mmCIF file of C-alpha atoms in Angstrom:
data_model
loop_
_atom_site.group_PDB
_atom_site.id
_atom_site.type_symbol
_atom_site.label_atom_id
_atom_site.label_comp_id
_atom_site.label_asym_id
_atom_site.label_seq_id
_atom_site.Cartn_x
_atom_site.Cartn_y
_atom_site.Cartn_z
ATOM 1 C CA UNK K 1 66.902 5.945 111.805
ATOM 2 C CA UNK K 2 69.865 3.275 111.381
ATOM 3 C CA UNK K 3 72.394 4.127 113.850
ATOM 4 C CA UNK K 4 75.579 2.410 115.283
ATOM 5 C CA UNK K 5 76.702 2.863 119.256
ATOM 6 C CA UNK K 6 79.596 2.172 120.833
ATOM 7 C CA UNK K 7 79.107 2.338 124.411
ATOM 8 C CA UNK K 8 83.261 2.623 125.474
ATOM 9 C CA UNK K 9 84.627 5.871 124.641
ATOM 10 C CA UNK K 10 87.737 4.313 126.123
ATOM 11 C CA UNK K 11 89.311 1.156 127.458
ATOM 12 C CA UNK K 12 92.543 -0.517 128.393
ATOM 13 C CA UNK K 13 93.850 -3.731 128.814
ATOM 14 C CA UNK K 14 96.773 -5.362 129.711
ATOM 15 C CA UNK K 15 99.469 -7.104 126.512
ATOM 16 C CA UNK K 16 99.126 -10.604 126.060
ATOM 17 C CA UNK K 17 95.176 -10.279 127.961
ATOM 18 C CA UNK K 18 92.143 -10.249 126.048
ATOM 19 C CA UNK K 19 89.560 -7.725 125.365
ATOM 20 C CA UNK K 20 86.272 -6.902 124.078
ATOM 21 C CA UNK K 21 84.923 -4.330 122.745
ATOM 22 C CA UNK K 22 81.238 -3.816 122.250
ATOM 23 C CA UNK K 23 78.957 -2.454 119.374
ATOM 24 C CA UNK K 24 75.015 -2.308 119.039
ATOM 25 C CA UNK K 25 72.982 -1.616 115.868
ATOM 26 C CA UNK K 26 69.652 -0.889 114.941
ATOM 27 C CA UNK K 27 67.798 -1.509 112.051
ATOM 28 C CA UNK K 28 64.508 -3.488 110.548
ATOM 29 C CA UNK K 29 66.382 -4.852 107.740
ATOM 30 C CA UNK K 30 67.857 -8.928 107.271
ATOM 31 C CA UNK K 31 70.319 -8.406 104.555
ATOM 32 C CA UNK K 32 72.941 -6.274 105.969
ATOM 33 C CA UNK K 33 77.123 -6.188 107.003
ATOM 34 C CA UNK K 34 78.995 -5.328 109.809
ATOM 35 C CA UNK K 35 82.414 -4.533 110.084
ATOM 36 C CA UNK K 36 85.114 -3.452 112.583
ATOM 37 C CA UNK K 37 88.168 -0.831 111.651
ATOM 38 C CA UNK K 38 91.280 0.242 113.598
ATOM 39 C CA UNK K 39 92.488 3.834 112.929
ATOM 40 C CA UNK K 40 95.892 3.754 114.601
ATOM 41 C CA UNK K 41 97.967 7.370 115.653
ATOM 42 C CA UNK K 42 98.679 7.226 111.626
ATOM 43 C CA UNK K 43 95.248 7.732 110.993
ATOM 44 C CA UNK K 44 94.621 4.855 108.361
ATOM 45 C CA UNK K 45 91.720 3.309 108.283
ATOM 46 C CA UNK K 46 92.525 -0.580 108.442
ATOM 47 C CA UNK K 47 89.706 -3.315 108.119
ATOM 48 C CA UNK K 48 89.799 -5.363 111.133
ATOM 49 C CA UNK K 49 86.896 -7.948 110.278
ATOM 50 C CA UNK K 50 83.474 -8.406 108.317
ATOM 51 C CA UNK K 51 80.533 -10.130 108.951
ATOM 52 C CA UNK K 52 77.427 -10.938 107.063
ATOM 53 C CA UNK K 53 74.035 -10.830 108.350
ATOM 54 C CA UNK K 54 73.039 -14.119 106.659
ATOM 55 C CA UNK K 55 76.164 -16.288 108.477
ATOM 56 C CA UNK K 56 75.460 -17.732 112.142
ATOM 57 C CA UNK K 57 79.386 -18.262 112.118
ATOM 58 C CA UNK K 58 81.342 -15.577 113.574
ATOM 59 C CA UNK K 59 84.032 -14.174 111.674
ATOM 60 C CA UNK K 60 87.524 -14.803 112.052
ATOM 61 C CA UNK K 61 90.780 -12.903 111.189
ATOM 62 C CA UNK K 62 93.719 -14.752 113.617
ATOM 63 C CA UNK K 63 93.493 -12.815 117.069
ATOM 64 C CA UNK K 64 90.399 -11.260 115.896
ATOM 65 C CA UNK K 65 86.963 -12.556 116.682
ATOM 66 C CA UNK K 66 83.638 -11.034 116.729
ATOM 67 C CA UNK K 67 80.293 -12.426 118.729
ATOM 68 C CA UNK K 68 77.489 -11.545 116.449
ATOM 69 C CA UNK K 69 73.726 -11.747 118.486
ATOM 70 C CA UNK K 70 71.340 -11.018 115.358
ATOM 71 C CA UNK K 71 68.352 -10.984 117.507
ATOM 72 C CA UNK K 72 70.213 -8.650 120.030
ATOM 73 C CA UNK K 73 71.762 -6.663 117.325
ATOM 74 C CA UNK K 74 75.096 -6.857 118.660
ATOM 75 C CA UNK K 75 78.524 -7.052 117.144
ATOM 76 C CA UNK K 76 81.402 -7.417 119.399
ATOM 77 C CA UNK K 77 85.217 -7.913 118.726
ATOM 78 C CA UNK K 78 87.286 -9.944 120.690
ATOM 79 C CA UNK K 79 91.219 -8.952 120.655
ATOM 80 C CA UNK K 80 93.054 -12.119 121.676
ATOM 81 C CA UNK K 81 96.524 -11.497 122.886
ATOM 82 C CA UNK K 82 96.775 -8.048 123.138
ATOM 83 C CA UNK K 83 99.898 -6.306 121.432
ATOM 84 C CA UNK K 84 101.086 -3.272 121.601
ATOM 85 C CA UNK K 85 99.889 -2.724 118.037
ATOM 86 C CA UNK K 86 96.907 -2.867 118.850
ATOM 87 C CA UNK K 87 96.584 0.641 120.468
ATOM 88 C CA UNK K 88 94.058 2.580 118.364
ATOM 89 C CA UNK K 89 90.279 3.739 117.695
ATOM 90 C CA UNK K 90 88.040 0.941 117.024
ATOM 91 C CA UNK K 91 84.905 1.778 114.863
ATOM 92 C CA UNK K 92 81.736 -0.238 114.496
ATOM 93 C CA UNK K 93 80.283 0.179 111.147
ATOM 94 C CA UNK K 94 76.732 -0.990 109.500
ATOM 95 C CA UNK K 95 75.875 -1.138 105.762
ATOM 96 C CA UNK K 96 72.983 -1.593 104.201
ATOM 97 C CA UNK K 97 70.518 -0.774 100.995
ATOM 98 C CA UNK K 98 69.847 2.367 100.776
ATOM 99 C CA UNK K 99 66.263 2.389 100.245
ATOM 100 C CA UNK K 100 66.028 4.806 97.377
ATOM 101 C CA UNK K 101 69.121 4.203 95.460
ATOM 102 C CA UNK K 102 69.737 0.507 96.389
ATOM 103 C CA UNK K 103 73.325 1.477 97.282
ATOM 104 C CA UNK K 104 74.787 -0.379 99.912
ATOM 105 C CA UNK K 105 76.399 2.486 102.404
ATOM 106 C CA UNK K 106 78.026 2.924 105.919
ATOM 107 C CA UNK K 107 76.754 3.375 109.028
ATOM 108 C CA UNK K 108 79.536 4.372 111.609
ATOM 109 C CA UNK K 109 79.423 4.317 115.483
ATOM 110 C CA UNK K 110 81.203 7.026 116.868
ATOM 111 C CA UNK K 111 84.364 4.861 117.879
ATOM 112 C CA UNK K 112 86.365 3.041 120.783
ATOM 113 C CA UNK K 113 89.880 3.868 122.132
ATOM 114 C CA UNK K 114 91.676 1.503 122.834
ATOM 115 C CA UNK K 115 95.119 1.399 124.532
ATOM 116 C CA UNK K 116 97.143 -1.560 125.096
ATOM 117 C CA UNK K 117 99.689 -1.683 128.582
ATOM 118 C CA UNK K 118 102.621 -2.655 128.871
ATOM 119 C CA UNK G 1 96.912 -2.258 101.263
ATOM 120 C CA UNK G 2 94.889 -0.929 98.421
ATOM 121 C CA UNK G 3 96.245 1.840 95.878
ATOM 122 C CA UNK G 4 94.833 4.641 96.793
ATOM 123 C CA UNK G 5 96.601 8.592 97.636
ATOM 124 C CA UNK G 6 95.020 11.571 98.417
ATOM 125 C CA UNK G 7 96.098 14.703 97.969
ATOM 126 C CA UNK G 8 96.916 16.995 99.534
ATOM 127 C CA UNK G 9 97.531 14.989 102.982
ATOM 128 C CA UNK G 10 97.049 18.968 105.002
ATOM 129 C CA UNK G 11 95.841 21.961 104.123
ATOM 130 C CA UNK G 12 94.951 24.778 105.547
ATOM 131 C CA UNK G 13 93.109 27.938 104.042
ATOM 132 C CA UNK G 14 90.581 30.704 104.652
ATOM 133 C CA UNK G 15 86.792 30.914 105.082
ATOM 134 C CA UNK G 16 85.506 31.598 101.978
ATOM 135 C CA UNK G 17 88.161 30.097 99.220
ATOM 136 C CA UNK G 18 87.821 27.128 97.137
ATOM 137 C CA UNK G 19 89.507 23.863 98.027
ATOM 138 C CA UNK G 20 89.652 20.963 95.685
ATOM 139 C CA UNK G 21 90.922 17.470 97.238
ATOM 140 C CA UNK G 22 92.010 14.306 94.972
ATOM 141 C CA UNK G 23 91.301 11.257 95.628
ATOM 142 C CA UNK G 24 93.468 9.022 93.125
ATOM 143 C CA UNK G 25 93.261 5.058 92.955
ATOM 144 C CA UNK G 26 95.211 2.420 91.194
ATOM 145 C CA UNK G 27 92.671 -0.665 91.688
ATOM 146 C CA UNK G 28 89.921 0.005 88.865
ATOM 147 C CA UNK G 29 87.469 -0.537 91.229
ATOM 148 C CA UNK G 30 84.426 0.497 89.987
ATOM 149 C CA UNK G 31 82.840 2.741 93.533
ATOM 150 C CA UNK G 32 84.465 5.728 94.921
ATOM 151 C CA UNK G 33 83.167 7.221 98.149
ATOM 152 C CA UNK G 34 84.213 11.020 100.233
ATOM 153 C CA UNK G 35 84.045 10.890 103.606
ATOM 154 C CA UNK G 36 84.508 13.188 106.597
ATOM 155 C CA UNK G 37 85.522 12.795 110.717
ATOM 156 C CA UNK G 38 84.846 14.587 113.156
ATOM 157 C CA UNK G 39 85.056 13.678 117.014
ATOM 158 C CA UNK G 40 82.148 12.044 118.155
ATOM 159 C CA UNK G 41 80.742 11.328 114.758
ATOM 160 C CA UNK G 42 82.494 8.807 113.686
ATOM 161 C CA UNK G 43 82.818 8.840 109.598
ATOM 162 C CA UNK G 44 79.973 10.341 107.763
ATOM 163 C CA UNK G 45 79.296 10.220 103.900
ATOM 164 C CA UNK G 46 79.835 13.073 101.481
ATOM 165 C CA UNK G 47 79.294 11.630 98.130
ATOM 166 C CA UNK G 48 80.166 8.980 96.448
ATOM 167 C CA UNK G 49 80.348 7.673 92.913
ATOM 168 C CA UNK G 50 79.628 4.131 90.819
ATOM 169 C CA UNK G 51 80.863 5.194 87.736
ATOM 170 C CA UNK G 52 82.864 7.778 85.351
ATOM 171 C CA UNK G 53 80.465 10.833 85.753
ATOM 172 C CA UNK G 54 78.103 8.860 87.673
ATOM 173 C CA UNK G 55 78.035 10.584 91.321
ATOM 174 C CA UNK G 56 75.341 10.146 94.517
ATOM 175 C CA UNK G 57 74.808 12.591 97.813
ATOM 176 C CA UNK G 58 75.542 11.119 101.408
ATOM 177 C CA UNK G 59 73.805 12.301 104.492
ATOM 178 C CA UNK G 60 75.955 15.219 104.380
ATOM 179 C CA UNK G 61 76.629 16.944 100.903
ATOM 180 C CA UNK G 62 75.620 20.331 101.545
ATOM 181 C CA UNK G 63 78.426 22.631 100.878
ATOM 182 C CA UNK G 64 80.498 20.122 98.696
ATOM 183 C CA UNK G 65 80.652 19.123 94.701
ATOM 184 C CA UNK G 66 82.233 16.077 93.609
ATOM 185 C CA UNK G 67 83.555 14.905 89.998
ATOM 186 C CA UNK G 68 84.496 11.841 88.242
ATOM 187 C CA UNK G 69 86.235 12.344 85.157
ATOM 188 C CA UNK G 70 88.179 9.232 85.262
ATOM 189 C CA UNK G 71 87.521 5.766 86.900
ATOM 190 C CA UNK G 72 91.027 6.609 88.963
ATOM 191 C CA UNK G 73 90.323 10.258 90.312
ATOM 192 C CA UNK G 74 87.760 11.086 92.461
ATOM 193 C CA UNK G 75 87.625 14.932 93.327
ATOM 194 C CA UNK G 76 85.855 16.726 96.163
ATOM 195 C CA UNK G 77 85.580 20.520 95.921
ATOM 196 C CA UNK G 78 84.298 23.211 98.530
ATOM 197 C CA UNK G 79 83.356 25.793 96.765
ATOM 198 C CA UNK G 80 83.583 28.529 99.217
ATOM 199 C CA UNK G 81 85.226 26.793 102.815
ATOM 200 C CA UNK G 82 83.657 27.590 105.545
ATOM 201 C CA UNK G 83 84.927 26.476 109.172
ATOM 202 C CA UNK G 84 82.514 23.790 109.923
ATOM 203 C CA UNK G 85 84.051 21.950 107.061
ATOM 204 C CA UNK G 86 87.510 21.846 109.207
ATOM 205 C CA UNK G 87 87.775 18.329 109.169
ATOM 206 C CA UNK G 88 89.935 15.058 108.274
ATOM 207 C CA UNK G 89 88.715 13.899 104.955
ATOM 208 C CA UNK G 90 88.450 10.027 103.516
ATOM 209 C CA UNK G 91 88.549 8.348 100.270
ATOM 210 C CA UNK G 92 87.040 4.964 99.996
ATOM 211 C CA UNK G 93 87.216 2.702 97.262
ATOM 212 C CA UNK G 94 85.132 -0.830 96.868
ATOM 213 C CA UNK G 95 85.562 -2.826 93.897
ATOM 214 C CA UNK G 96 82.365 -4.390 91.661
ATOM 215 C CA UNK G 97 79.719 -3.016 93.632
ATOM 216 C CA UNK G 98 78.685 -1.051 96.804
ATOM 217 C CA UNK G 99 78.359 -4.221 99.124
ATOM 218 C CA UNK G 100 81.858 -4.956 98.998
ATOM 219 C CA UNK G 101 84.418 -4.103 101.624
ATOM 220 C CA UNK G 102 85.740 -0.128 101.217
ATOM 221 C CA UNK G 103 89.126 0.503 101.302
ATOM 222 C CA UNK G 104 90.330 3.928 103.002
ATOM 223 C CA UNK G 105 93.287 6.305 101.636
ATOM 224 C CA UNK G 106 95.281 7.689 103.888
ATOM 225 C CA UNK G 107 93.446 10.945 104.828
ATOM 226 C CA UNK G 108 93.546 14.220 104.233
ATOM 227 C CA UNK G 109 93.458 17.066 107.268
ATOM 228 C CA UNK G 110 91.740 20.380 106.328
ATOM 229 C CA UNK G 111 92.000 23.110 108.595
ATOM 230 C CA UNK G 112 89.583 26.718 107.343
ATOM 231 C CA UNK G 113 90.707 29.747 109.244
#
């Protein structure tokens, strides 16, 4: 079974300080994505970053920054800066081929809280 | 942020009645995906759709329909609620095919008495 864990059910940190929050995946496949999402109190789900299996070079998106370990199946994401915006869930999420359909399709982990301190 | 509403954003009805939610997008993008979230599971796939009238299960369909009359609606039906299907529901769009990035709508909270 593919599954996604996130091993922080909650976390804190400090504005303006930096924090990381962890994700591991399993799977036997090569060609795959990963991607982190925010959920704010609003409840929309905002992409944070994506990643491609098939890049070495971590993704990017200004104070966002993820440490992908292919061989350790781990996708972390690095918050830079901390703002008070940044409060929310954090989810992990997988895709791959489905292997009957050849769909590409979402994998979640079960989410990180994250509150920022003033 | 991508064009997409859902509607209605809360509901609430009885076990046993018929619920439809809309998912409606403005993008033309060609995928359309349901989605539910519950604590400690994260989002899970309902169904999800690559075409007009062209619809797929996800890992958990049982108890829902979906239908695609138009590339801009995508519409999820219960046909009889039941509580277990209390839940905040997702649309998801992605544009040419199903490895590009989904989009979520806003969300829509259904509560079954």
């Amino acid at each position: 079974a593919q599954t996604v864990t996130q091993s922080q059910p909650e976390m804190s940190v400090q504005e303006a300080e930096t924090v990381t929050l962890s994700c591991t995946y399993d799977t036997s496949e090569s060609n795959y994505y990963l991607f982190w999402y925010k959920q704010p109190p609003s409840r929309q789900m905002i992409l944070v970053i994506r990643q491609e299996a098939y890049k070495q070079q971590n993704a990017t998106e200004n104070r966002f920054s993820v440490n992908f370990q292919k061989a350790a199946k781990s996708f972390s994401l690095k918050i830079s800066d901390s703002q008070l915006g940044d409060t929310a869930m954090y989810f992990c999420a997988f895709m791959k081929p489905s292997a009957t359909s050849g769909t590409y399709k979402y994998i979640f982990g079960t989410g990180t809280r994250l509150k920022v301190l003033a | 942020d991508a064009g997409i509403t859902q509607s209605p954003r809360h509901k609430v009805t009885e076990t046993g009645t018929p619920v439809t939610l809309r998912c409606h997008q403005t993008e033309n993008h060609r995928y359309m995906y349901w989605y539910r979230q519950d604590p400690g599971h994260g989002l899970r796939l309902i169904h999800y759709s690559y075409g007009v009238k062209d619809t797929d299960k996800g890992e958990v369909s049982d108890g829902y329909s979906v239908s695609r009359s138009k590339t801009e609606d995508f519409l999820l039906t219960l046909e009889s609620a039941t509580s277990s299907q209390t839940s905040v529901y997702f649309c998801a769009i992605s544009e040419r095919n199903s490895a590009d990035t989904q989009y979520f709508g806003p969300g829509t909270r259904l509560t079954v008495l």
